[in-house]
Amino acid sequence: MPYRIIFFFFMLVAFKANANTIINTQSINYSVVVSFGSMCCGTASDDFLKNFVKQFNTKNKVVISAMQVGGCGREGEYKILFSLEKLKEAKKIKFVTALKKLIPEQNEKNKTVKASSGPVTLDYNLPFNKLENCRGQLTKWQPAQ
């Protein structure tokens, strides 16, 4: 009987901690959101973005991390969510400016390789609750190693 009480208490504490994590994560305002769309045949690879973030981190001596949310459509659409709040303003501007240049270039490359590649788009200052069409779990996104 005492084991059941201890187990119940442990489960209650674990559930409460998990609920707080979800609430805290969902209240974040993401500075930059990179969306990987689809046009019939799945999404484009995010390898270019992984390499870009790795190079940006190394060159600027910063650590930019991101979250990924999937289930944003029927063909594997997903979003990479960047919260840049830990960066100084100059680094934020540099990161966003470089992404604004990179994304259209990558879309052109994707069309050349595979005409049916879905578009990659950018959104800015997006609160998590605006991602209601995404049904997937929020997971940590890893740039290239």
PDB file of C-alpha atoms in Angstrom:
ATOM      1  CA  MET A   1       0.000   0.000   0.000  1.00  0.00           C
ATOM      2  CA  PRO A   2       2.744   2.562   0.811  1.00  0.00           C
ATOM      3  CA  TYR A   3       4.294   1.833  -2.596  1.00  0.00           C
ATOM      4  CA  ARG A   4       1.056   2.779  -4.319  1.00  0.00           C
ATOM      5  CA  ILE A   5       0.946   6.090  -2.485  1.00  0.00           C
ATOM      6  CA  ILE A   6       4.569   6.829  -3.387  1.00  0.00           C
ATOM      7  CA  PHE A   7       3.934   5.833  -7.013  1.00  0.00           C
ATOM      8  CA  PHE A   8       0.813   8.015  -7.185  1.00  0.00           C
ATOM      9  CA  PHE A   9       2.703  10.974  -5.709  1.00  0.00           C
ATOM     10  CA  PHE A  10       5.577  10.466  -8.172  1.00  0.00           C
ATOM     11  CA  MET A  11       3.174  10.378 -11.139  1.00  0.00           C
ATOM     12  CA  LEU A  12       1.417  13.519  -9.922  1.00  0.00           C
ATOM     13  CA  VAL A  13       4.726  15.412  -9.665  1.00  0.00           C
ATOM     14  CA  ALA A  14       5.881  14.159 -13.085  1.00  0.00           C
ATOM     15  CA  PHE A  15       2.596  15.176 -14.728  1.00  0.00           C
ATOM     16  CA  LYS A  16       2.755  18.642 -13.167  1.00  0.00           C
ATOM     17  CA  ALA A  17       6.347  19.163 -14.386  1.00  0.00           C
ATOM     18  CA  ASN A  18       5.410  18.066 -17.908  1.00  0.00           C
ATOM     19  CA  ALA A  19       2.384  20.384 -17.977  1.00  0.00           C
ATOM     20  CA  ASN A  20       4.581  23.339 -16.995  1.00  0.00           C
ATOM     21  CA  THR A  21       7.054  22.525 -19.771  1.00  0.00           C
ATOM     22  CA  ILE A  22       4.309  22.458 -22.395  1.00  0.00           C
ATOM     23  CA  ILE A  23       2.827  25.750 -21.210  1.00  0.00           C
ATOM     24  CA  ASN A  24       6.237  27.452 -21.110  1.00  0.00           C
ATOM     25  CA  THR A  25       7.185  26.169 -24.567  1.00  0.00           C
ATOM     26  CA  GLN A  26       3.909  27.219 -26.119  1.00  0.00           C
ATOM     27  CA  SER A  27       4.116  30.761 -24.764  1.00  0.00           C
ATOM     28  CA  ILE A  28       7.370  31.465 -26.627  1.00  0.00           C
ATOM     29  CA  ASN A  29       7.405  33.965 -29.471  1.00  0.00           C
ATOM     30  CA  TYR A  30       9.673  32.630 -32.225  1.00  0.00           C
ATOM     31  CA  SER A  31      11.784  35.281 -33.955  1.00  0.00           C
ATOM     32  CA  VAL A  32      12.173  33.300 -37.178  1.00  0.00           C
ATOM     33  CA  VAL A  33      10.182  30.347 -38.497  1.00  0.00           C
ATOM     34  CA  VAL A  34      11.420  28.426 -41.535  1.00  0.00           C
ATOM     35  CA  SER A  35       8.572  26.426 -43.090  1.00  0.00           C
ATOM     36  CA  PHE A  36       9.142  23.433 -45.342  1.00  0.00           C
ATOM     37  CA  GLY A  37       6.134  23.023 -47.595  1.00  0.00           C
ATOM     38  CA  SER A  38       5.174  20.381 -50.111  1.00  0.00           C
ATOM     39  CA  MET A  39       3.906  20.273 -53.674  1.00  0.00           C
ATOM     40  CA  CYS A  40       2.754  16.684 -54.212  1.00  0.00           C
ATOM     41  CA  CYS A  41       5.939  14.815 -53.384  1.00  0.00           C
ATOM     42  CA  GLY A  42       7.206  15.695 -49.922  1.00  0.00           C
ATOM     43  CA  THR A  43       9.356  18.486 -48.580  1.00  0.00           C
ATOM     44  CA  ALA A  44      12.797  19.774 -49.484  1.00  0.00           C
ATOM     45  CA  SER A  45      15.731  18.715 -47.325  1.00  0.00           C
ATOM     46  CA  ASP A  46      16.761  20.940 -44.433  1.00  0.00           C
ATOM     47  CA  ASP A  47      20.462  20.058 -44.843  1.00  0.00           C
ATOM     48  CA  PHE A  48      21.229  23.503 -46.272  1.00  0.00           C
ATOM     49  CA  LEU A  49      19.724  25.102 -43.147  1.00  0.00           C
ATOM     50  CA  LYS A  50      21.654  22.793 -40.820  1.00  0.00           C
ATOM     51  CA  ASN A  51      24.901  23.717 -42.555  1.00  0.00           C
ATOM     52  CA  PHE A  52      24.030  27.422 -42.522  1.00  0.00           C
ATOM     53  CA  VAL A  53      23.302  27.432 -38.774  1.00  0.00           C
ATOM     54  CA  LYS A  54      26.471  25.455 -38.021  1.00  0.00           C
ATOM     55  CA  GLN A  55      28.589  27.901 -40.040  1.00  0.00           C
ATOM     56  CA  PHE A  56      26.843  30.929 -38.518  1.00  0.00           C
ATOM     57  CA  ASN A  57      27.402  29.587 -34.990  1.00  0.00           C
ATOM     58  CA  THR A  58      31.086  28.917 -35.652  1.00  0.00           C
ATOM     59  CA  LYS A  59      31.802  32.178 -37.472  1.00  0.00           C
ATOM     60  CA  ASN A  60      29.962  34.383 -34.966  1.00  0.00           C
ATOM     61  CA  LYS A  61      30.863  32.424 -31.815  1.00  0.00           C
ATOM     62  CA  VAL A  62      27.217  31.984 -30.807  1.00  0.00           C
ATOM     63  CA  VAL A  63      24.901  29.059 -30.215  1.00  0.00           C
ATOM     64  CA  ILE A  64      21.629  29.263 -32.086  1.00  0.00           C
ATOM     65  CA  SER A  65      19.287  26.441 -31.291  1.00  0.00           C
ATOM     66  CA  ALA A  66      15.860  25.693 -32.665  1.00  0.00           C
ATOM     67  CA  MET A  67      12.791  23.555 -32.239  1.00  0.00           C
ATOM     68  CA  GLN A  68      11.000  21.571 -34.915  1.00  0.00           C
ATOM     69  CA  VAL A  69       7.285  20.929 -35.179  1.00  0.00           C
ATOM     70  CA  GLY A  70       5.865  18.512 -37.719  1.00  0.00           C
ATOM     71  CA  GLY A  71       2.470  17.361 -38.800  1.00  0.00           C
ATOM     72  CA  CYS A  72       1.783  20.665 -40.557  1.00  0.00           C
ATOM     73  CA  GLY A  73       0.222  19.008 -43.585  1.00  0.00           C
ATOM     74  CA  ARG A  74      -0.420  15.693 -45.320  1.00  0.00           C
ATOM     75  CA  GLU A  75       2.986  15.281 -46.929  1.00  0.00           C
ATOM     76  CA  GLY A  76       5.399  15.782 -44.059  1.00  0.00           C
ATOM     77  CA  GLU A  77       5.356  19.569 -43.907  1.00  0.00           C
ATOM     78  CA  TYR A  78       7.187  20.944 -40.894  1.00  0.00           C
ATOM     79  CA  LYS A  79       8.588  24.116 -39.384  1.00  0.00           C
ATOM     80  CA  ILE A  80      11.905  25.015 -37.765  1.00  0.00           C
ATOM     81  CA  LEU A  81      11.354  27.553 -34.980  1.00  0.00           C
ATOM     82  CA  PHE A  82      14.186  29.890 -33.961  1.00  0.00           C
ATOM     83  CA  SER A  83      13.963  31.869 -30.746  1.00  0.00           C
ATOM     84  CA  LEU A  84      16.774  34.400 -31.022  1.00  0.00           C
ATOM     85  CA  GLU A  85      16.188  36.076 -27.660  1.00  0.00           C
ATOM     86  CA  LYS A  86      19.662  35.147 -26.366  1.00  0.00           C
ATOM     87  CA  LEU A  87      21.419  36.887 -29.261  1.00  0.00           C
ATOM     88  CA  LYS A  88      22.488  40.497 -29.272  1.00  0.00           C
ATOM     89  CA  GLU A  89      20.521  42.684 -31.679  1.00  0.00           C
ATOM     90  CA  ALA A  90      23.366  42.954 -34.210  1.00  0.00           C
ATOM     91  CA  LYS A  91      23.683  39.152 -34.414  1.00  0.00           C
ATOM     92  CA  LYS A  92      19.907  38.765 -34.780  1.00  0.00           C
ATOM     93  CA  ILE A  93      19.888  41.182 -37.701  1.00  0.00           C
ATOM     94  CA  LYS A  94      22.858  39.424 -39.281  1.00  0.00           C
ATOM     95  CA  PHE A  95      21.184  36.008 -38.920  1.00  0.00           C
ATOM     96  CA  VAL A  96      17.830  37.143 -40.334  1.00  0.00           C
ATOM     97  CA  THR A  97      19.453  39.050 -43.211  1.00  0.00           C
ATOM     98  CA  ALA A  98      21.511  36.012 -44.191  1.00  0.00           C
ATOM     99  CA  LEU A  99      18.421  33.777 -44.052  1.00  0.00           C
ATOM    100  CA  LYS A 100      16.442  36.216 -46.222  1.00  0.00           C
ATOM    101  CA  LYS A 101      19.145  35.825 -48.847  1.00  0.00           C
ATOM    102  CA  LEU A 102      19.624  32.070 -48.428  1.00  0.00           C
ATOM    103  CA  ILE A 103      15.995  30.895 -48.657  1.00  0.00           C
ATOM    104  CA  PRO A 104      15.202  32.225 -52.179  1.00  0.00           C
ATOM    105  CA  GLU A 105      18.548  30.908 -53.438  1.00  0.00           C
ATOM    106  CA  GLN A 106      17.773  27.490 -51.993  1.00  0.00           C
ATOM    107  CA  ASN A 107      14.275  27.471 -53.492  1.00  0.00           C
ATOM    108  CA  GLU A 108      15.828  28.056 -56.929  1.00  0.00           C
ATOM    109  CA  LYS A 109      18.333  25.222 -56.382  1.00  0.00           C
ATOM    110  CA  ASN A 110      15.546  22.906 -55.246  1.00  0.00           C
ATOM    111  CA  LYS A 111      13.509  23.636 -58.396  1.00  0.00           C
ATOM    112  CA  THR A 112      16.532  22.857 -60.557  1.00  0.00           C
ATOM    113  CA  VAL A 113      17.133  19.516 -58.845  1.00  0.00           C
ATOM    114  CA  LYS A 114      13.498  18.480 -58.467  1.00  0.00           C
ATOM    115  CA  ALA A 115      10.729  20.606 -59.947  1.00  0.00           C
ATOM    116  CA  SER A 116       8.170  19.228 -57.493  1.00  0.00           C
ATOM    117  CA  SER A 117      10.141  20.278 -54.395  1.00  0.00           C
ATOM    118  CA  GLY A 118       7.982  22.155 -51.959  1.00  0.00           C
ATOM    119  CA  PRO A 119       8.756  25.773 -51.105  1.00  0.00           C
ATOM    120  CA  VAL A 120      10.789  26.908 -48.132  1.00  0.00           C
ATOM    121  CA  THR A 121       9.374  30.097 -46.602  1.00  0.00           C
ATOM    122  CA  LEU A 122      10.148  32.487 -43.750  1.00  0.00           C
ATOM    123  CA  ASP A 123       7.888  33.967 -41.096  1.00  0.00           C
ATOM    124  CA  TYR A 124       8.873  36.387 -38.356  1.00  0.00           C
ATOM    125  CA  ASN A 125       7.821  36.945 -34.734  1.00  0.00           C
ATOM    126  CA  LEU A 126       5.379  34.072 -34.707  1.00  0.00           C
ATOM    127  CA  PRO A 127       3.845  32.971 -31.397  1.00  0.00           C
ATOM    128  CA  PHE A 128       3.586  29.214 -30.952  1.00  0.00           C
ATOM    129  CA  ASN A 129      -0.202  29.345 -30.684  1.00  0.00           C
ATOM    130  CA  LYS A 130      -0.328  30.502 -34.344  1.00  0.00           C
ATOM    131  CA  LEU A 131       0.897  27.044 -35.375  1.00  0.00           C
ATOM    132  CA  GLU A 132      -2.461  25.405 -34.708  1.00  0.00           C
ATOM    133  CA  ASN A 133      -2.367  23.550 -38.032  1.00  0.00           C
ATOM    134  CA  CYS A 134       0.715  21.610 -36.876  1.00  0.00           C
ATOM    135  CA  ARG A 135      -0.244  18.454 -35.034  1.00  0.00           C
ATOM    136  CA  GLY A 136       3.240  17.088 -34.347  1.00  0.00           C
ATOM    137  CA  GLN A 137       5.322  17.136 -31.212  1.00  0.00           C
ATOM    138  CA  LEU A 138       7.730  19.967 -30.589  1.00  0.00           C
ATOM    139  CA  THR A 139      11.250  18.501 -30.669  1.00  0.00           C
ATOM    140  CA  LYS A 140      14.756  19.896 -30.531  1.00  0.00           C
ATOM    141  CA  TRP A 141      16.157  20.489 -34.012  1.00  0.00           C
ATOM    142  CA  GLN A 142      19.843  19.718 -34.477  1.00  0.00           C
ATOM    143  CA  PRO A 143      22.045  21.651 -36.905  1.00  0.00           C
ATOM    144  CA  ALA A 144      24.866  19.786 -38.684  1.00  0.00           C
ATOM    145  CA  GLN A 145      27.563  18.421 -36.401  1.00  0.00           C
TER     146      GLN A 145
END
